[in-house]
mmCIF file of C-alpha atoms in Angstrom:
data_model
loop_
_atom_site.group_PDB
_atom_site.id
_atom_site.type_symbol
_atom_site.label_atom_id
_atom_site.label_comp_id
_atom_site.label_asym_id
_atom_site.label_seq_id
_atom_site.Cartn_x
_atom_site.Cartn_y
_atom_site.Cartn_z
ATOM 1 C CA LEU G 1 43.899 -68.088 -19.824
ATOM 2 C CA VAL G 2 45.060 -65.771 -22.628
ATOM 3 C CA LEU G 3 43.932 -68.334 -25.215
ATOM 4 C CA LEU G 4 40.546 -68.588 -23.513
ATOM 5 C CA ILE G 5 40.099 -64.790 -23.575
ATOM 6 C CA LEU G 6 41.075 -64.643 -27.268
ATOM 7 C CA MET G 7 38.648 -67.448 -28.101
ATOM 8 C CA ILE G 8 35.815 -65.691 -26.267
ATOM 9 C CA GLY G 9 36.670 -62.399 -27.965
ATOM 10 C CA CYS G 10 36.688 -63.926 -31.465
ATOM 11 C CA TYR G 11 33.441 -65.761 -30.730
ATOM 12 C CA GLN G 12 31.630 -62.604 -29.667
ATOM 13 C CA VAL G 13 32.882 -60.556 -32.625
ATOM 14 C CA ILE G 14 31.345 -63.002 -35.127
ATOM 15 C CA THR G 15 28.214 -63.942 -33.148
ATOM 16 C CA PRO G 16 24.933 -62.015 -33.442
ATOM 17 C CA ALA G 17 24.243 -59.712 -30.510
ATOM 18 C CA ASP G 18 21.167 -61.527 -29.280
ATOM 19 C CA ILE G 19 22.924 -64.856 -28.688
ATOM 20 C CA SER G 20 26.466 -63.756 -27.801
ATOM 21 C CA ASP G 21 26.249 -64.009 -23.997
ATOM 22 C CA ILE G 22 28.600 -66.681 -22.676
ATOM 23 C CA GLN G 23 28.407 -68.667 -19.457
ATOM 24 C CA LEU G 24 31.467 -69.474 -17.368
ATOM 25 C CA GLY G 25 31.358 -71.691 -14.299
ATOM 26 C CA LEU G 26 33.309 -73.667 -11.715
ATOM 27 C CA GLU G 27 32.126 -77.226 -11.104
ATOM 28 C CA MET G 28 32.468 -79.364 -8.013
ATOM 29 C CA GLN G 29 32.449 -83.056 -8.921
ATOM 30 C CA GLU G 30 31.426 -85.968 -6.711
ATOM 31 C CA ILE G 31 34.556 -88.040 -6.009
ATOM 32 C CA ASP G 32 34.751 -90.660 -3.246
ATOM 33 C CA ASN G 33 31.457 -89.427 -1.788
ATOM 34 C CA ARG G 34 32.588 -85.837 -1.477
ATOM 35 C CA LEU G 35 32.443 -82.782 -3.727
ATOM 36 C CA THR G 36 35.790 -81.612 -5.113
ATOM 37 C CA LEU G 37 36.383 -78.479 -7.203
ATOM 38 C CA ASN G 38 37.643 -80.056 -10.403
ATOM 39 C CA ASN G 39 36.294 -78.437 -13.552
ATOM 40 C CA LEU G 40 35.944 -75.198 -15.470
ATOM 41 C CA LYS G 41 32.780 -75.033 -17.600
ATOM 42 C CA LEU G 42 32.201 -72.789 -20.624
ATOM 43 C CA ASP G 43 28.982 -72.529 -22.652
ATOM 44 C CA LEU G 44 28.977 -70.654 -25.969
ATOM 45 C CA PRO G 45 25.467 -70.198 -27.486
ATOM 46 C CA PHE G 46 25.390 -70.579 -31.272
ATOM 47 C CA SER G 47 21.670 -70.636 -32.067
ATOM 48 C CA GLU G 48 18.574 -68.578 -31.300
ATOM 49 C CA ASN G 49 16.979 -71.949 -30.427
ATOM 50 C CA ASN G 50 19.101 -72.176 -27.254
ATOM 51 C CA TRP G 51 21.759 -74.606 -28.486
ATOM 52 C CA ALA G 52 25.209 -74.082 -26.988
ATOM 53 C CA ILE G 53 28.717 -75.458 -27.299
ATOM 54 C CA HIS G 54 29.369 -77.112 -23.930
ATOM 55 C CA THR G 55 32.988 -77.352 -22.777
ATOM 56 C CA VAL G 56 34.312 -78.889 -19.552
ATOM 57 C CA PHE G 57 38.006 -78.564 -18.640
ATOM 58 C CA ASN G 58 39.342 -80.819 -15.864
ATOM 59 C CA PHE G 59 42.069 -79.049 -13.865
ATOM 60 C CA PRO G 60 43.934 -82.027 -12.323
ATOM 61 C CA HIS G 61 44.405 -83.890 -15.619
ATOM 62 C CA GLN G 62 44.102 -80.965 -18.067
ATOM 63 C CA ALA G 63 41.460 -82.970 -19.908
ATOM 64 C CA THR G 64 38.929 -81.306 -22.209
ATOM 65 C CA SER G 65 35.413 -82.564 -22.902
ATOM 66 C CA LEU G 66 33.400 -80.983 -25.690
ATOM 67 C CA GLY G 67 29.773 -81.264 -26.764
ATOM 68 C CA ILE G 68 26.559 -79.446 -27.543
ATOM 69 C CA VAL G 69 23.494 -79.028 -25.343
ATOM 70 C CA LYS G 70 19.952 -77.817 -25.874
ATOM 71 C CA LYS G 71 18.606 -75.569 -23.145
ATOM 72 C CA TYR G 72 14.865 -75.788 -22.698
ATOM 73 C CA VAL G 73 13.849 -72.230 -21.806
ATOM 74 C CA SER G 74 10.750 -71.989 -19.652
ATOM 75 C CA ASP G 75 9.024 -69.536 -17.339
ATOM 76 C CA SER G 76 10.406 -71.407 -14.335
ATOM 77 C CA VAL G 77 13.608 -70.769 -12.415
ATOM 78 C CA LEU G 78 14.410 -74.443 -13.084
ATOM 79 C CA GLN G 79 15.521 -74.937 -16.679
ATOM 80 C CA PRO G 80 16.497 -78.421 -17.907
ATOM 81 C CA TYR G 81 19.076 -79.088 -20.607
ATOM 82 C CA ALA G 82 20.409 -82.126 -22.435
ATOM 83 C CA GLY G 83 22.911 -82.988 -25.142
ATOM 84 C CA PHE G 84 25.857 -85.119 -26.139
ATOM 85 C CA GLY G 85 29.584 -84.801 -26.568
ATOM 86 C CA PHE G 86 32.969 -86.464 -26.134
ATOM 87 C CA ARG G 87 34.854 -86.859 -22.855
ATOM 88 C CA ASP G 88 38.606 -86.359 -22.689
ATOM 89 C CA LEU G 89 38.705 -85.388 -26.352
ATOM 90 C CA PHE G 90 42.515 -85.340 -26.555
ATOM 91 C CA GLY G 91 43.299 -88.425 -24.446
ATOM 92 C CA ALA G 92 44.719 -86.686 -21.374
ATOM 93 C CA TYR G 93 43.474 -89.495 -19.109
ATOM 94 C CA GLY G 94 45.745 -91.941 -20.954
ATOM 95 C CA ALA G 95 43.259 -94.565 -22.097
ATOM 96 C CA GLU G 96 43.635 -95.750 -25.698
ATOM 97 C CA ILE G 97 40.027 -95.706 -26.810
ATOM 98 C CA GLY G 98 38.453 -94.401 -29.993
ATOM 99 C CA LEU G 99 36.426 -91.249 -30.516
ATOM 100 C CA PHE G 100 33.143 -93.166 -30.639
ATOM 101 C CA GLU G 101 33.905 -94.779 -27.277
ATOM 102 C CA ARG G 102 34.478 -91.339 -25.779
ATOM 103 C CA ALA G 103 30.929 -90.288 -26.644
ATOM 104 C CA GLU G 104 28.758 -89.304 -23.692
ATOM 105 C CA VAL G 105 25.302 -87.991 -22.964
ATOM 106 C CA VAL G 106 24.887 -84.863 -20.886
ATOM 107 C CA GLY G 107 21.865 -83.852 -18.842
ATOM 108 C CA GLY G 108 21.164 -81.351 -16.138
ATOM 109 C CA ILE G 109 18.989 -78.727 -14.544
ATOM 110 C CA SER G 110 19.963 -75.068 -14.286
ATOM 111 C CA PHE G 111 18.684 -73.094 -11.308
ATOM 112 C CA ASN G 112 18.366 -69.438 -12.341
ATOM 113 C CA LEU G 113 19.462 -67.056 -9.565
ATOM 114 C CA SER G 114 19.228 -63.821 -11.558
ATOM 115 C CA ASP G 115 16.909 -62.418 -8.910
ATOM 116 C CA LEU G 116 19.892 -62.445 -6.527
ATOM 117 C CA LEU G 117 22.586 -61.461 -9.027
ATOM 118 C CA ASN G 118 22.053 -60.860 -12.718
ATOM 119 C CA GLY G 119 23.622 -63.701 -14.708
ATOM 120 C CA LEU G 120 24.086 -66.084 -11.772
ATOM 121 C CA SER G 121 22.946 -69.715 -11.943
ATOM 122 C CA ILE G 122 23.657 -73.118 -10.393
ATOM 123 C CA ASP G 123 23.755 -76.242 -12.573
ATOM 124 C CA PHE G 124 23.246 -79.812 -11.413
ATOM 125 C CA GLU G 125 24.743 -81.948 -14.189
ATOM 126 C CA SER G 126 25.363 -85.618 -14.901
ATOM 127 C CA ARG G 127 27.434 -87.157 -17.712
ATOM 128 C CA LEU G 128 27.485 -90.800 -18.846
ATOM 129 C CA MET G 129 29.956 -92.303 -21.332
ATOM 130 C CA TRP G 130 28.972 -94.836 -23.972
ATOM 131 C CA TYR G 131 32.206 -96.724 -23.235
ATOM 132 C CA TYR G 132 31.228 -97.215 -19.573
ATOM 133 C CA LEU G 133 27.956 -98.944 -20.462
ATOM 134 C CA PHE G 134 29.812 -101.885 -22.033
ATOM 135 C CA ASN G 135 33.083 -101.875 -20.060
ATOM 136 C CA SER G 136 32.094 -100.841 -16.548
ATOM 137 C CA ALA G 137 34.199 -103.575 -14.936
ATOM 138 C CA ASN G 138 37.428 -102.506 -16.687
ATOM 139 C CA CYS G 139 36.715 -98.805 -17.032
ATOM 140 C CA GLN G 140 39.081 -96.423 -15.244
ATOM 141 C CA ASP G 141 37.568 -94.008 -12.728
ATOM 142 C CA ASN G 142 37.872 -90.985 -15.020
ATOM 143 C CA TYR G 143 35.385 -92.561 -17.431
ATOM 144 C CA HIS G 144 32.765 -93.425 -14.835
ATOM 145 C CA PRO G 145 29.450 -91.535 -14.756
ATOM 146 C CA THR G 146 29.888 -88.137 -13.144
ATOM 147 C CA PHE G 147 27.712 -85.814 -11.141
ATOM 148 C CA GLY G 148 28.635 -82.204 -10.519
ATOM 149 C CA ILE G 149 27.348 -78.917 -9.166
ATOM 150 C CA SER G 150 28.579 -75.752 -10.839
ATOM 151 C CA PHE G 151 28.254 -72.079 -10.020
ATOM 152 C CA ASN G 152 27.985 -70.086 -13.237
ATOM 153 C CA TYR G 153 27.982 -66.484 -14.358
ATOM 154 C CA ARG G 154 26.586 -65.332 -17.700
ATOM 155 C CA PHE G 155 28.096 -62.220 -19.241
ATOM 156 C CA ASN G 156 29.096 -60.527 -22.482
ATOM 157 C CA PHE G 157 32.883 -60.185 -22.369
ATOM 158 C CA LEU G 158 33.268 -57.565 -25.105
ATOM 159 C CA GLU G 159 30.299 -55.428 -24.137
ATOM 160 C CA ASP G 160 31.539 -55.359 -20.550
ATOM 161 C CA LEU G 161 34.732 -53.821 -21.951
ATOM 162 C CA GLY G 162 32.680 -51.266 -23.898
ATOM 163 C CA TYR G 163 33.277 -52.865 -27.297
ATOM 164 C CA THR G 164 30.572 -53.458 -29.904
ATOM 165 C CA SER G 165 31.285 -55.650 -32.918
ATOM 166 C CA ASN G 166 30.635 -54.504 -36.477
ATOM 167 C CA GLU G 167 27.734 -56.913 -36.805
ATOM 168 C CA LYS G 168 26.172 -55.537 -33.663
ATOM 169 C CA LYS G 169 26.578 -52.004 -34.991
ATOM 170 C CA GLN G 170 24.900 -52.979 -38.239
ATOM 171 C CA THR G 171 21.899 -54.433 -36.398
ATOM 172 C CA SER G 172 21.529 -51.278 -34.326
ATOM 173 C CA TYR G 173 18.633 -48.996 -35.138
ATOM 174 C CA GLY G 174 21.001 -46.088 -34.638
ATOM 175 C CA ALA G 175 20.863 -43.585 -31.809
ATOM 176 C CA ARG G 176 20.826 -40.705 -34.292
ATOM 177 C CA GLN G 177 17.367 -41.847 -35.439
ATOM 178 C CA VAL G 178 15.915 -41.804 -31.935
ATOM 179 C CA SER G 179 15.360 -38.537 -30.076
ATOM 180 C CA GLU G 180 16.215 -37.840 -26.461
ATOM 181 C CA ALA G 181 12.476 -37.592 -25.825
ATOM 182 C CA ASP G 182 12.062 -41.136 -27.192
ATOM 183 C CA ILE G 183 14.840 -42.437 -24.954
ATOM 184 C CA LYS G 184 13.338 -40.720 -21.916
ATOM 185 C CA LEU G 185 9.878 -42.146 -22.701
ATOM 186 C CA MET G 186 11.352 -45.631 -23.113
ATOM 187 C CA ALA G 187 13.208 -45.205 -19.806
ATOM 188 C CA LYS G 188 9.922 -44.279 -18.125
ATOM 189 C CA ILE G 189 8.322 -47.491 -19.370
ATOM 190 C CA ILE G 190 11.383 -49.476 -18.273
ATOM 191 C CA THR G 191 11.151 -47.869 -14.826
ATOM 192 C CA ALA G 192 7.426 -48.584 -14.565
ATOM 193 C CA GLU G 193 7.644 -52.141 -15.905
ATOM 194 C CA ALA G 194 11.001 -53.353 -14.603
ATOM 195 C CA ALA G 195 12.541 -51.054 -11.985
ATOM 196 C CA ASN G 196 13.017 -53.990 -9.606
ATOM 197 C CA GLU G 197 14.267 -56.381 -12.284
ATOM 198 C CA PRO G 198 17.922 -57.263 -13.044
ATOM 199 C CA TYR G 199 19.704 -54.810 -15.324
ATOM 200 C CA ASP G 200 19.559 -57.219 -18.282
ATOM 201 C CA GLY G 201 15.804 -57.437 -17.707
ATOM 202 C CA GLN G 202 15.528 -53.667 -17.970
ATOM 203 C CA VAL G 203 17.500 -53.603 -21.219
ATOM 204 C CA ALA G 204 15.319 -56.450 -22.495
ATOM 205 C CA VAL G 205 12.135 -54.413 -21.960
ATOM 206 C CA GLY G 206 13.647 -51.632 -24.068
ATOM 207 C CA ALA G 207 14.764 -54.213 -26.635
ATOM 208 C CA VAL G 208 11.148 -55.419 -27.014
ATOM 209 C CA ILE G 209 10.188 -51.881 -28.026
ATOM 210 C CA MET G 210 13.100 -51.683 -30.488
ATOM 211 C CA ASN G 211 12.304 -55.106 -31.943
ATOM 212 C CA ARG G 212 8.768 -53.924 -32.621
ATOM 213 C CA LEU G 213 10.091 -50.748 -34.194
ATOM 214 C CA ARG G 214 12.273 -52.720 -36.616
ATOM 215 C CA SER G 215 9.699 -55.363 -37.444
ATOM 216 C CA GLY G 216 7.320 -53.409 -39.661
ATOM 217 C CA SER G 217 4.373 -55.126 -37.949
ATOM 218 C CA PHE G 218 3.919 -52.462 -35.258
ATOM 219 C CA PRO G 219 3.626 -48.655 -35.304
ATOM 220 C CA ASN G 220 6.659 -46.869 -36.721
ATOM 221 C CA SER G 221 7.746 -44.736 -33.780
ATOM 222 C CA ILE G 222 8.696 -45.442 -30.180
ATOM 223 C CA SER G 223 5.935 -43.285 -28.755
ATOM 224 C CA GLN G 224 3.285 -44.889 -30.982
ATOM 225 C CA ILE G 225 4.471 -48.375 -29.955
ATOM 226 C CA ILE G 226 4.333 -47.478 -26.258
ATOM 227 C CA TYR G 227 0.913 -45.846 -26.496
ATOM 228 C CA GLN G 228 -0.583 -48.482 -28.801
ATOM 229 C CA PRO G 229 -3.821 -49.615 -27.106
ATOM 230 C CA ASN G 230 -3.713 -52.737 -24.938
ATOM 231 C CA GLN G 231 0.062 -53.179 -25.147
ATOM 232 C CA PHE G 232 1.892 -51.577 -22.197
ATOM 233 C CA ALA G 233 -0.264 -51.475 -19.077
ATOM 234 C CA THR G 234 1.937 -48.761 -17.546
ATOM 235 C CA ALA G 235 1.743 -46.412 -20.548
ATOM 236 C CA ALA G 236 -1.200 -44.508 -19.036
ATOM 237 C CA LYS G 237 0.910 -43.353 -16.098
ATOM 238 C CA ALA G 238 4.175 -42.878 -18.019
ATOM 239 C CA LYS G 239 3.972 -39.073 -17.830
ATOM 240 C CA GLN G 240 4.084 -39.197 -14.039
ATOM 241 C CA VAL G 241 7.027 -41.640 -13.885
ATOM 242 C CA ILE G 242 10.495 -40.285 -13.132
ATOM 243 C CA PRO G 243 12.959 -42.530 -14.995
ATOM 244 C CA THR G 244 15.874 -43.894 -13.006
ATOM 245 C CA GLN G 245 19.441 -43.422 -14.187
ATOM 246 C CA THR G 246 19.667 -47.191 -14.605
ATOM 247 C CA ALA G 247 16.590 -47.185 -16.833
ATOM 248 C CA LEU G 248 18.024 -44.356 -18.945
ATOM 249 C CA LYS G 249 21.226 -46.333 -19.397
ATOM 250 C CA ALA G 250 19.231 -49.458 -20.268
ATOM 251 C CA ALA G 251 17.153 -47.516 -22.828
ATOM 252 C CA ARG G 252 20.288 -46.242 -24.558
ATOM 253 C CA GLU G 253 21.736 -49.756 -24.730
ATOM 254 C CA ALA G 254 18.496 -51.053 -26.241
ATOM 255 C CA VAL G 255 18.445 -48.246 -28.806
ATOM 256 C CA ASN G 256 22.051 -49.036 -29.715
ATOM 257 C CA GLY G 257 21.205 -52.653 -30.516
ATOM 258 C CA ARG G 258 21.715 -54.679 -27.354
ATOM 259 C CA ASP G 259 19.014 -57.330 -27.009
ATOM 260 C CA PRO G 260 19.062 -59.642 -23.964
ATOM 261 C CA SER G 261 15.490 -60.658 -24.864
ATOM 262 C CA ARG G 262 16.786 -62.581 -27.909
ATOM 263 C CA GLY G 263 14.404 -61.087 -30.417
ATOM 264 C CA ALA G 264 11.282 -60.922 -28.254
ATOM 265 C CA PHE G 265 8.207 -58.876 -29.158
ATOM 266 C CA TYR G 266 6.287 -59.482 -25.934
ATOM 267 C CA PHE G 267 6.897 -59.981 -22.221
ATOM 268 C CA TYR G 268 4.905 -60.393 -19.040
ATOM 269 C CA ASN G 269 5.199 -61.297 -15.381
ATOM 270 C CA PRO G 270 3.290 -64.547 -14.661
ATOM 271 C CA ALA G 271 3.001 -63.573 -10.989
ATOM 272 C CA GLY G 272 1.943 -60.009 -11.732
ATOM 273 C CA ASN G 273 -1.801 -60.636 -12.099
ATOM 274 C CA PRO G 274 -2.076 -59.965 -15.852
ATOM 275 C CA SER G 275 -5.487 -58.996 -17.173
ATOM 276 C CA PRO G 276 -7.830 -61.739 -18.419
ATOM 277 C CA ALA G 277 -7.208 -60.523 -21.970
ATOM 278 C CA GLY G 278 -3.457 -60.710 -21.382
ATOM 279 C CA GLN G 279 -3.650 -64.195 -19.907
ATOM 280 C CA LYS G 280 -5.705 -65.361 -22.874
ATOM 281 C CA PHE G 281 -3.237 -63.822 -25.343
ATOM 282 C CA PHE G 282 -0.131 -65.419 -23.824
ATOM 283 C CA SER G 283 -1.776 -68.814 -23.389
ATOM 284 C CA SER G 284 -3.465 -69.081 -26.790
ATOM 285 C CA SER G 285 -1.235 -67.148 -29.205
ATOM 286 C CA ASN G 286 1.389 -68.871 -31.331
ATOM 287 C CA LEU G 287 4.363 -67.689 -29.262
ATOM 288 C CA SER G 288 7.628 -69.248 -28.127
ATOM 289 C CA VAL G 289 9.621 -68.305 -25.046
ATOM 290 C CA THR G 290 12.954 -66.690 -25.872
ATOM 291 C CA ARG G 291 14.208 -66.064 -22.375
ATOM 292 C CA ARG G 292 13.339 -65.593 -18.714
ATOM 293 C CA ILE G 293 15.027 -62.712 -16.908
ATOM 294 C CA GLY G 294 14.056 -62.007 -13.345
ATOM 295 C CA HIS G 295 10.279 -62.163 -13.049
ATOM 296 C CA HIS G 296 9.628 -61.508 -16.740
ATOM 297 C CA VAL G 297 9.131 -64.068 -19.485
ATOM 298 C CA PHE G 298 9.925 -62.898 -23.033
ATOM 299 C CA PHE G 299 8.248 -64.231 -26.172
ATOM 300 C CA LYS G 300 8.423 -64.004 -29.939
ATOM 301 C CA LYS G 301 6.172 -65.299 -32.706
ATOM 302 C CA ARG G 302 6.877 -68.839 -33.852
#
């Protein structure tokens, strides 16, 4: 456990802020027609394109499987993923087979439950070894195809402890360059746009504003970005909005460099009846989805 915490800590110190969230889960595996809690799962993102190191640790045999998966982000609560790796990398199951024979394909669907609890998801995952395809008759049970259901929680270990890495500090715009009035205005927009969204979704709305501010392609102040015509539908009523304490906290985190949106410049709620102009923009512009948080889908330019 100590080694795992140290590994996570080192990973998040050297990983850019927008991809440093990790996912930890407990997996129940189908064995003899019943589900048994067998595995610890750990996903470490290493790319803005939603690639992650995918680790599965089997408790009973202390066996470690390691691979990489590609997560296909969409505007649906169901998000498929696929990849490849190596089962029982260190031979804990006892079979004398080579590394190539340990290769396996991984596929699954992640069911996003952030609406219930921010960061929560359920994965339905299957894994199939190359070795099994050609030796199914003589293959021991531990190398058979597997199916599992895991309950996962996504979090940022260091930020939850109040620590920000040097790289994250360097990418921050700097609170000293943003006035309290700017933070309050951003919090009003967050309240108006995302008061009922998960906390990460509220920070992400603020991060969209900060990403625009840093980009050089939008107006050069927070207020000008918010009041830019045809951008934030709630800007017209911002003066009447009383920002929540949660929104104020989220605005400060966004100003200080936290970005759950993963570099997004735009967001919208597909179920929120966007204007015809907005629907046309999101359907026809050259945009790619960076993340879905709650009801909001976040985008950046390709």
